[in-house]
Amino acid sequence: MCGIIAYAGSRSCTGLLYQGLRKLEYRGYDSAGLSVLVDGSIEVVRAVGNMDSLERELKGNGHADARLGLGHTRWATHGRPSSENAHPHSDCSGKISIVLNGIIENYAGLKEKLAREGHRFTSETDAEVVAHLIEKHYDGDLLEAVRRTYADIAGHFAFCAIHSGHPQMIAGARKECPLLVGVGEEEVFVASAIPAFLSETRDVIVVGDEELFVATPGEVQVLDLGKKRLDREITRVNWDVGAAEKSGYETFMRKEIYEQPDALIDTIAGRMAAPGQVVLEEMLVSDEALAGIDKVYIVACGTSFHAGMVGRYVLEDWARIAVELDIASEFRYREPVLSPSTLVVGISQSGETADTLAAMRQARRMGARVLAITNIMGSQATRDADGVIYTRAGLEIGVAATKTHLAQIAAIQLLALKLAQVRNSLGPDAIGAIAAEMKTIPGLLADYLKNESATHEIAKRYYRQPFFLYLGRGVGLPVCLEGALKLKEISYIPTEAYAAGEMKHGPIALLDKGSPVVVVATDGHVYEKVVSNIEEVRAREAAVIAVATEGNEGIKAYSDDIMYVPRTSEMLSPLVSVVPLQLLAYHIAQLKGCNVDQPRNLAKTVTVE
Ligand code: AGP
């Protein structure tokens, strides 16, 4: 969704801001802009559409002397995508410029009041009120004006402000949306996500929730809402700069699919050190406390929800514990039954998804213990949880999640093993055997990806089809749900994904001669049941595309096309069976000429409800 980058320092900053915005493109946006201080006044350049449109607007207007500025990518919520609604926004005098992520919920009342007081608005956005509030509160002290503005506004947001009277200063605040300060040599960056300044500095200070900051090239201050200065250490980020580049791949999504073996290795590393012992250090829940847990409640959205659904099967199977699962946007408006012995697990790649965060907070308020599974260090989810299991997938740029999904599955499998260990539902030998098998999967996947060509051929046969049905059973169900989501989000082909046993209760009516039906039919205790469902599909002359376990020759009699995956035990099979479905979606989208890295209407990080 929206992205922020700001700079103060000794270098010419228009290019730095522009590059920063390019690095934030993956989050999804529909307009972009920047404001820079040149010769004592602030100049604003904005454009609707992608960064190429902004680049055209900037042509011949490089503002080479600018040393202070703000940049923003906007994903429209209040007000359509237009250059007037694009950020940065200015106050009436044009001396103040702001960029904001999130939503100001009480903006309508504030706007009306400010208009009555004589402020002139030029956009339909909620964000513009922040520029006018800072103008109203400013009496020579930008930080104080920010503080008073923060007190006026409600919602969830992060914003940065500059003032032409303070040529080296960026000030701002955050509530629930992230803001990070990148500290360089005599220069400072502020951004909503680290990739925006990662090529310039790895030294990061996190602005905490409900905190203010003021940054100049020589000094960064993080303060509480009473302006008391807080101690904040600089953290060195060890992400690879190349992670934000395509490294020779045609798209980020393809690169990230091929990075999955490494994402798995890193997520597992060091967590199954001693035989039969699972170590999850950042989880911060003692074995005794974990042994007292009698129910796990998983909440998440989208692809993370599908990882959570895999979690339900493995937690029940290995840890023999009751599991509930809900979409975060539903959970937060229900009255779920939770207690201190419930472990609520919020799964979020970004750690910023508004609904997942709200669900986690609600669970905490209701007395449950809350755990976050996330890929982003220091993200809001980590602050809203009692403990964390980090997926270590590295930066994911493609809007369609792939490697983070696999890492999420591994993380929840580790949690299931940990619970199995403390609940004695599996002995050390059984845990050791599963752990040993998990460690083999990155190698199996790497070999599979090296020799993979079937999915491209299958994609060529089916990419013109108007509809795909996906079926799965048991642990194959979340896999088929994820495969269908991948295809619809990047190729825009309508899909339906169903529990195979449910097909005859409705979706079978959709089938016609030649309709493609993708069936997850890997080996496991429901395999024969899945074959019966395949027979039902074939009886309607639909085309069966099966995901099957290597060595299963029998499936050839029931399928038009087969995507073989390496043999694993049943509960670990999603780690391999989802990969051909990612590739199938990828190739179909490519054949259709779609932008797989930035599908229409989608944002990588959904920070609004
Ligand atoms: C993934 O391909 C999707 N773009 C989307 O469903 C995503 O998984 C969802 O928005 C949740 O995001 P999160 O993991 O960052 O919370």
XYZ file of C-alpha atoms and ligand atoms in Angstrom:
625
model
C 0.000 0.000 0.000
C 1.257 3.552 0.525
C 4.968 4.109 0.961
C 6.999 6.900 2.548
C 10.577 8.002 1.994
C 12.170 11.179 3.365
C 15.699 12.546 3.269
C 17.778 15.233 4.994
C 21.508 15.501 4.392
C 24.232 16.885 2.235
C 23.486 15.035 -1.000
C 21.194 16.139 -3.777
C 18.057 14.265 -2.784
C 15.603 14.177 -5.698
C 17.265 11.079 -7.133
C 17.504 9.425 -3.711
C 13.812 9.993 -3.071
C 12.919 8.750 -6.533
C 15.034 5.607 -6.055
C 13.454 5.067 -2.657
C 9.993 5.225 -4.183
C 11.028 2.735 -6.855
C 12.000 0.341 -4.061
C 8.566 0.792 -2.491
C 6.675 0.067 -5.706
C 6.206 -3.578 -4.694
C 3.766 -2.493 -2.014
C 1.247 -1.391 -4.650
C 0.225 2.193 -5.504
C -1.717 4.249 -8.015
C 0.004 7.642 -7.788
C 3.300 9.010 -6.564
C 4.930 12.297 -5.725
C 7.723 14.107 -4.000
C 8.412 17.495 -2.453
C 11.831 19.085 -2.098
C 13.183 22.242 -0.560
C 14.830 24.406 -3.222
C 16.076 27.946 -2.556
C 13.994 28.266 0.584
C 10.702 27.093 -0.878
C 9.065 23.708 -1.207
C 8.356 22.394 -4.683
C 5.937 19.529 -5.197
C 5.811 17.140 -8.160
C 3.035 14.514 -8.349
C 1.682 12.138 -10.944
C -1.073 9.580 -11.342
C -0.083 6.110 -12.462
C 3.231 4.407 -12.031
C 6.703 5.752 -11.355
C 7.317 6.277 -15.055
C 4.639 8.996 -14.969
C 6.413 10.667 -12.051
C 9.705 10.364 -13.889
C 8.171 12.176 -16.873
C 6.945 14.965 -14.574
C 10.422 15.278 -13.103
C 12.150 15.452 -16.523
C 14.225 18.588 -16.843
C 13.330 19.488 -13.288
C 15.875 17.571 -11.244
C 16.051 20.101 -8.390
C 19.778 19.396 -8.144
C 20.185 21.687 -5.128
C 17.563 20.019 -2.964
C 18.977 18.537 0.264
C 15.668 17.950 2.075
C 12.578 16.228 0.768
C 9.716 13.771 1.024
C 8.430 11.088 -1.333
C 5.276 9.002 -1.351
C 3.505 6.254 -3.254
C -0.252 6.346 -2.691
C -2.806 3.545 -2.875
C -6.132 5.346 -2.947
C -8.493 5.007 0.003
C -10.070 8.480 0.500
C -10.371 10.156 -2.882
C -9.747 8.667 -6.313
C -6.236 8.382 -7.778
C -5.451 11.861 -9.161
C -2.507 14.236 -9.026
C -4.428 16.480 -6.569
C -4.980 13.545 -4.229
C -1.412 12.252 -4.572
C 0.990 13.085 -1.751
C 2.874 15.167 -0.622
C 0.211 17.577 0.619
C 0.843 21.176 1.569
C -0.601 23.673 4.010
C -2.114 26.985 2.833
C 1.231 28.796 2.905
C 3.104 26.103 0.985
C 5.791 26.158 3.690
C 4.795 22.783 5.113
C 4.755 19.512 3.243
C 3.610 16.136 4.553
C 3.311 12.518 3.470
C 1.094 10.055 5.286
C 0.381 6.327 5.282
C -2.773 4.934 6.842
C -6.124 6.526 7.530
C -7.245 9.539 9.564
C -10.624 8.363 10.748
C -11.848 11.707 12.095
C -10.708 13.722 9.083
C -14.184 14.839 7.968
C -14.880 16.755 11.184
C -11.357 18.161 11.290
C -11.566 19.278 7.670
C -14.858 21.053 8.252
C -13.475 22.845 11.312
C -10.236 23.817 9.591
C -12.184 25.091 6.567
C -14.311 27.222 8.884
C -11.089 28.622 10.330
C -10.035 29.643 6.828
C -7.848 26.755 5.646
C -8.109 26.025 1.942
C -8.125 22.366 0.899
C -7.011 21.240 -2.528
C -7.608 17.483 -2.338
C -10.274 14.962 -1.341
C -7.886 13.120 0.951
C -7.943 12.543 4.680
C -4.179 13.162 4.764
C -4.356 16.822 3.820
C -5.808 17.718 7.228
C -2.415 16.852 8.730
C -0.669 19.585 6.718
C -3.249 22.138 7.839
C -3.179 21.007 11.458
C 0.604 21.390 11.533
C 0.173 24.855 10.022
C -2.361 25.708 12.704
C -0.163 24.486 15.556
C 3.179 25.734 14.244
C 4.795 28.545 16.191
C 8.432 27.984 15.252
C 8.733 24.455 16.683
C 7.985 21.746 14.072
C 8.148 18.868 16.558
C 5.647 20.553 18.869
C 3.307 21.168 15.916
C 3.580 17.470 15.041
C 2.865 16.510 18.642
C -0.252 18.669 18.793
C -1.406 17.395 15.418
C -1.009 13.819 16.619
C -3.261 14.634 19.567
C -5.979 15.882 17.192
C -6.127 12.926 14.857
C -7.562 9.428 15.255
C -6.949 6.325 13.173
C -3.849 4.434 12.224
C -1.115 6.298 10.429
C 2.529 7.235 10.009
C 3.488 10.651 8.722
C 6.516 12.805 8.022
C 6.586 16.589 7.737
C 9.079 19.169 6.546
C 8.961 22.964 6.858
C 10.803 25.427 4.649
C 12.013 27.201 7.799
C 13.887 24.061 8.943
C 16.059 23.121 5.955
C 17.606 20.031 7.599
C 14.734 18.612 9.620
C 12.170 15.843 9.200
C 9.611 15.370 11.965
C 6.741 12.959 12.271
C 4.841 10.389 14.241
C 3.317 6.971 13.956
C 0.392 5.038 15.287
C 0.166 1.397 14.218
C 1.772 1.994 10.798
C 5.552 1.506 10.577
C 8.211 4.192 10.337
C 11.944 3.601 10.321
C 14.877 5.972 10.372
C 17.953 5.082 8.338
C 21.079 6.670 9.745
C 23.896 7.503 7.327
C 27.059 9.627 7.376
C 25.777 13.135 7.948
C 22.454 12.196 6.437
C 19.228 10.644 7.533
C 16.411 8.762 5.785
C 12.932 8.044 7.068
C 10.775 5.404 5.417
C 7.832 3.112 5.915
C 9.905 0.090 4.869
C 13.619 -0.641 4.919
C 14.083 -1.368 1.180
C 13.474 2.335 0.500
C 16.907 3.238 1.880
C 18.679 -0.124 2.090
C 21.085 0.732 -0.747
C 22.214 3.827 1.212
C 22.389 2.634 4.807
C 21.787 -0.492 6.885
C 21.719 1.319 10.235
C 18.152 1.590 11.372
C 16.269 3.124 14.291
C 12.683 1.947 14.709
C 10.130 4.589 15.686
C 7.793 2.782 18.075
C 4.042 2.780 18.116
C 2.549 6.046 19.421
C 5.888 7.827 19.257
C 7.210 11.011 17.683
C 10.541 11.604 16.028
C 12.650 14.474 14.813
C 15.617 13.723 12.580
C 18.434 15.912 11.283
C 21.666 14.747 9.577
C 23.519 14.833 12.907
C 20.889 13.569 15.310
C 17.817 11.365 15.542
C 15.464 11.780 18.481
C 12.611 9.405 19.205
C 10.192 10.732 21.805
C 7.061 9.684 23.594
C 3.883 11.694 23.227
C 4.921 13.906 26.146
C 8.147 14.711 24.224
C 10.287 12.724 26.643
C 13.303 11.442 24.747
C 13.491 7.657 24.483
C 16.615 5.512 24.240
C 16.731 3.896 20.845
C 19.568 1.747 19.654
C 20.681 1.537 16.081
C 20.039 -1.914 14.585
C 22.173 -3.140 11.691
C 20.049 -4.808 9.033
C 21.709 -7.768 7.354
C 19.453 -7.979 4.305
C 21.152 -8.438 1.016
C 20.823 -5.343 -1.203
C 20.580 -7.756 -4.144
C 17.403 -9.114 -2.548
C 15.642 -6.023 -3.827
C 16.976 -6.625 -7.358
C 15.914 -9.298 -9.801
C 19.395 -10.893 -9.972
C 18.954 -12.030 -13.566
C 15.400 -13.351 -13.204
C 12.701 -11.927 -15.475
C 10.461 -11.083 -12.503
C 10.675 -10.889 -8.727
C 8.036 -13.569 -8.392
C 10.062 -16.080 -10.384
C 13.169 -15.210 -8.404
C 11.295 -15.665 -5.149
C 9.850 -19.026 -6.234
C 13.408 -20.180 -6.927
C 14.609 -18.801 -3.571
C 12.295 -21.151 -1.682
C 14.891 -23.797 -0.835
C 17.003 -21.078 0.838
C 13.979 -19.587 2.603
C 13.297 -23.027 4.077
C 16.908 -23.649 5.080
C 17.046 -20.296 6.870
C 13.686 -20.712 8.587
C 14.620 -24.135 9.929
C 18.254 -23.283 10.757
C 19.228 -23.711 14.398
C 15.687 -24.476 15.473
C 16.014 -28.247 15.596
C 19.512 -28.369 16.991
C 19.410 -31.218 19.515
C 17.704 -34.478 18.463
C 14.007 -34.291 19.295
C 14.312 -30.721 20.649
C 12.757 -27.692 18.963
C 14.204 -24.308 19.904
C 12.129 -21.199 19.177
C 13.994 -18.512 21.068
C 12.010 -15.420 20.170
C 8.776 -17.170 21.094
C 9.361 -16.088 24.699
C 6.865 -18.620 26.069
C 8.341 -21.084 28.531
C 7.847 -24.819 28.051
C 5.735 -24.853 31.246
C 3.458 -22.105 29.925
C 3.244 -23.863 26.579
C 2.288 -27.117 28.272
C -0.674 -25.263 29.836
C -2.066 -24.241 26.431
C -5.234 -26.169 25.578
C -6.279 -24.481 22.340
C -4.524 -22.830 19.423
C -6.409 -20.175 17.480
C -4.872 -19.141 14.174
C -5.789 -15.795 12.567
C -4.494 -14.445 9.270
C -5.465 -13.146 5.833
C -4.964 -14.392 2.286
C -1.957 -16.575 1.680
C -0.995 -16.396 5.356
C -4.410 -17.832 6.179
C -3.649 -20.786 3.919
C -0.387 -21.374 5.788
C -2.463 -21.241 8.973
C -4.767 -23.904 7.568
C -1.789 -26.202 6.999
C -0.992 -25.425 10.638
C -4.360 -26.747 11.747
C -3.654 -30.166 10.234
C -0.136 -30.487 11.638
C -1.026 -29.138 15.091
C -3.874 -31.613 15.401
C -1.843 -34.479 14.021
C 1.440 -33.954 15.860
C 0.535 -31.956 18.968
C -2.963 -33.426 19.473
C -4.297 -30.022 20.439
C -7.598 -28.329 19.588
C -7.173 -25.803 16.790
C -9.461 -23.086 15.511
C -8.753 -21.019 12.463
C -10.281 -17.791 11.274
C -9.848 -15.069 8.726
C -8.660 -12.055 10.722
C -11.302 -9.685 9.342
C -14.007 -12.055 10.633
C -12.373 -12.885 13.949
C -12.064 -9.223 14.940
C -15.818 -8.643 14.733
C -16.877 -11.834 16.468
C -16.877 -12.763 20.116
C -14.397 -15.646 19.990
C -14.126 -17.750 23.121
C -10.582 -17.256 24.406
C -8.866 -17.751 27.728
C -5.343 -17.420 29.158
C -4.775 -21.014 28.075
C -5.518 -20.167 24.429
C -2.547 -19.487 22.174
C -3.556 -17.113 19.393
C -1.172 -17.251 16.442
C -1.297 -14.278 14.068
C 0.402 -15.059 10.760
C 1.441 -12.103 8.628
C 4.310 -11.902 6.177
C 4.455 -8.125 6.493
C 3.495 -7.906 10.145
C 1.429 -4.893 9.121
C -1.889 -6.262 7.860
C -4.523 -4.142 9.603
C -7.063 -6.934 10.150
C -4.504 -9.399 11.485
C -3.081 -6.802 13.865
C -6.574 -5.903 15.103
C -7.371 -9.588 15.671
C -4.143 -10.088 17.618
C -4.831 -7.045 19.784
C -8.361 -8.203 20.445
C -7.044 -11.618 21.492
C -4.584 -9.992 23.874
C -7.307 -7.830 25.396
C -9.338 -10.986 25.935
C -6.494 -12.503 27.943
C -5.075 -14.969 25.411
C -1.368 -15.451 24.834
C -0.464 -14.099 21.403
C 2.245 -15.257 19.064
C 3.222 -13.652 15.751
C 4.641 -15.510 12.767
C 6.114 -12.821 10.542
C 8.904 -12.162 8.089
C 9.614 -8.579 9.111
C 11.759 -7.805 12.112
C 10.377 -5.125 14.381
C 7.078 -5.032 12.458
C 3.938 -4.050 14.324
C 2.886 -7.689 14.703
C 6.000 -8.335 16.756
C 4.960 -5.535 19.095
C 1.387 -6.704 19.408
C 2.461 -10.230 20.358
C 3.933 -11.860 23.442
C 6.414 -13.703 21.280
C 7.462 -14.206 17.681
C 8.525 -16.941 15.306
C 10.343 -15.207 12.485
C 10.181 -16.689 9.048
C 13.556 -15.986 7.556
C 12.556 -15.835 3.914
C 14.352 -12.555 3.200
C 12.720 -9.625 1.480
C 9.787 -10.536 -0.758
C 8.971 -7.985 -3.448
C 6.425 -9.796 -5.641
C 2.928 -8.923 -4.526
C 1.960 -12.584 -4.764
C 3.509 -14.280 -1.752
C 5.546 -17.404 -2.526
C 8.719 -17.914 -0.509
C 7.230 -16.295 2.592
C 4.298 -18.732 2.344
C 6.612 -21.724 2.353
C 8.525 -20.252 5.282
C 5.241 -19.676 7.142
C 4.309 -23.333 6.666
C 7.708 -24.362 8.028
C 7.324 -21.974 10.987
C 3.953 -23.361 11.997
C 5.259 -26.894 11.553
C 8.062 -25.991 13.973
C 5.480 -24.654 16.405
C 3.507 -27.905 16.088
C 6.642 -29.910 16.815
C 7.402 -27.704 19.821
C 3.906 -28.247 21.191
C 4.193 -31.973 20.484
C 7.423 -31.943 22.488
C 6.011 -30.173 25.573
C 2.735 -32.129 25.436
C 4.529 -35.447 24.915
C 2.199 -36.254 22.059
C 5.249 -37.317 20.068
C 8.361 -38.850 21.523
C 11.864 -37.463 20.852
C 12.468 -40.105 18.165
C 9.337 -39.180 16.237
C 10.132 -35.459 16.517
C 13.709 -36.162 15.484
C 12.520 -38.121 12.459
C 10.178 -35.335 11.311
C 12.900 -32.749 11.929
C 15.388 -34.806 9.933
C 12.938 -35.102 7.055
C 12.206 -31.358 7.118
C 15.902 -30.702 6.690
C 15.918 -32.766 3.478
C 13.135 -30.792 1.854
C 15.177 -27.755 0.711
C 17.446 -30.141 -1.229
C 14.471 -31.975 -2.751
C 12.918 -28.659 -3.743
C 16.139 -27.322 -5.225
C 16.438 -30.451 -7.415
C 12.794 -30.213 -8.374
C 13.142 -26.552 -9.401
C 16.270 -27.290 -11.445
C 14.460 -29.873 -13.560
C 11.031 -28.294 -13.617
C 9.486 -27.843 -17.056
C 6.129 -29.620 -16.860
C 4.216 -26.632 -15.489
C 5.189 -24.415 -18.412
C 3.977 -27.009 -20.913
C 0.716 -27.464 -19.008
C 0.266 -23.685 -18.783
C 0.598 -23.452 -22.573
C -2.232 -25.964 -22.980
C -4.665 -24.270 -20.616
C -3.914 -20.538 -20.346
C -6.822 -19.529 -22.585
C -9.380 -21.282 -20.344
C -11.854 -18.890 -18.698
C -12.149 -20.742 -15.381
C -10.198 -23.210 -13.210
C -11.528 -25.406 -10.409
C -9.060 -26.500 -7.704
C -9.709 -29.466 -5.448
C -7.863 -30.851 -2.448
C -8.506 -32.906 0.643
C -6.835 -33.028 4.031
C -3.574 -31.158 4.002
C -4.033 -30.799 0.225
C -6.985 -28.459 0.811
C -4.963 -25.392 1.891
C -2.595 -26.156 -0.968
C -5.385 -26.021 -3.532
C -6.820 -22.866 -1.947
C -3.407 -21.229 -2.249
C -2.928 -22.439 -5.830
C -6.296 -20.953 -6.815
C -5.519 -17.640 -5.073
C -2.180 -17.422 -6.887
C -3.810 -17.977 -10.262
C -6.608 -15.467 -9.748
C -4.411 -12.731 -8.309
C -1.779 -12.711 -11.031
C -3.680 -13.904 -14.145
C -7.174 -12.531 -13.286
C -8.703 -15.882 -14.309
C -11.678 -16.720 -12.075
C -11.007 -19.751 -9.904
C -12.923 -21.760 -7.369
C -11.117 -23.844 -4.753
C -12.993 -26.476 -2.824
C -12.618 -29.378 -0.472
C -12.762 -32.248 -2.952
C -15.469 -34.038 -0.987
C -17.683 -30.955 -1.168
C -17.533 -30.694 -4.949
C -20.617 -32.723 -5.545
C -22.570 -30.399 -3.252
C -22.386 -27.537 -5.717
C -19.258 -26.684 -7.712
C -19.587 -29.784 -9.902
C -22.300 -27.838 -11.723
C -19.551 -25.574 -13.088
C -17.846 -28.404 -14.933
C -18.145 -28.908 -18.632
C -16.237 -30.801 -21.265
C -12.587 -29.746 -21.040
C -12.920 -27.517 -17.939
C -9.527 -27.571 -16.210
C -9.649 -29.042 -12.716
C -6.436 -28.905 -10.717
C -6.393 -31.654 -8.101
C -3.879 -31.978 -5.276
C -3.509 -35.747 -5.190
C -0.278 -36.356 -3.323
C 0.154 -39.592 -1.379
C -1.542 -39.694 2.003
C -4.385 -41.270 3.934
C -7.072 -39.559 1.805
C -5.439 -40.327 -1.550
C -8.031 -42.953 -2.534
C -10.830 -40.519 -1.648
C -9.240 -37.906 -3.888
C -9.083 -40.449 -6.725
C -12.854 -41.002 -6.309
C -13.352 -37.259 -6.655
C -11.173 -37.264 -9.763
C -13.460 -39.956 -11.215
C -16.433 -37.661 -10.621
C -14.629 -34.893 -12.501
C -13.744 -37.194 -15.380
C -17.326 -38.399 -15.630
C -18.172 -34.780 -16.626
C -15.381 -34.873 -19.252
C -13.481 -32.140 -17.450
C -9.669 -32.092 -17.788
C -7.759 -33.260 -14.720
C -4.408 -31.641 -13.917
C -3.027 -33.574 -10.956
C -0.306 -32.733 -8.472
C 0.978 -36.181 -7.559
C 3.838 -37.796 -5.704
C 6.846 -38.861 -7.748
C 6.615 -42.555 -8.564
C 2.819 -42.664 -8.621
C 2.277 -44.290 -11.997
C -1.350 -45.175 -11.251
C -2.458 -41.530 -11.386
C -1.730 -41.489 -15.131
C -4.910 -43.477 -15.705
C -6.985 -40.712 -14.146
C -5.279 -37.512 -15.293
C -4.837 -35.493 -18.446
C -1.735 -33.800 -17.076
C 0.464 -34.455 -14.061
C 2.805 -32.271 -12.054
C 4.967 -34.665 -10.041
C 6.486 -33.480 -6.759
C 9.138 -35.114 -4.553
C 7.978 -37.780 -2.110
C 7.576 -36.594 1.506
C 5.529 -37.671 4.477
C 1.940 -36.454 4.339
C 2.123 -33.611 6.873
C 5.206 -32.143 5.209
C 3.796 -32.455 1.680
C 2.473 -28.843 1.425
C 6.119 -27.707 1.423
C 6.509 -29.303 -1.987
C 2.992 -29.565 -3.436
C 2.285 -25.829 -3.421
C 5.316 -25.074 -5.591
C 3.986 -26.448 -8.936
C 0.786 -24.497 -8.321
C 2.798 -21.287 -7.874
C 4.630 -22.082 -11.113
C 1.458 -22.963 -12.995
C -0.104 -19.640 -11.990
C 3.117 -17.852 -12.877
C 3.399 -19.329 -16.381
C -0.278 -18.800 -17.159
C -0.036 -15.154 -16.085
C 3.111 -14.667 -18.147
C 1.493 -16.255 -21.213
C -1.437 -13.886 -20.777
C 0.961 -10.950 -20.615
C 0.008 -9.931 -17.071
C 2.259 -7.987 -14.709
C 2.928 -10.775 -12.219
C 4.940 -8.670 -9.798
C 2.352 -5.939 -9.482
C -1.106 -7.288 -10.255
C -3.871 -4.734 -10.702
C -5.721 -3.498 -7.600
C -3.513 -5.453 -5.197
C -1.129 -4.152 -2.583
C 1.678 -6.145 -1.023
C 0.841 -4.879 2.408
C -2.767 -4.174 3.310
C -2.572 -1.586 6.053
C -6.242 -0.613 5.841
C -9.254 -2.536 6.964
C -0.565 -13.056 -1.191
O -0.261 -13.541 -2.452
C -1.575 -12.028 -1.197
N -1.141 -10.910 -1.960
C -2.298 -11.682 0.092
O -3.330 -12.601 0.197
C -1.512 -11.672 1.425
O -1.129 -12.967 1.765
C -2.405 -11.061 2.515
O -2.676 -9.725 2.186
C -1.790 -11.146 3.895
O -0.616 -10.413 3.996
P 0.347 -10.567 5.228
O 0.878 -11.943 5.211
O 1.409 -9.529 5.030
O -0.471 -10.311 6.458
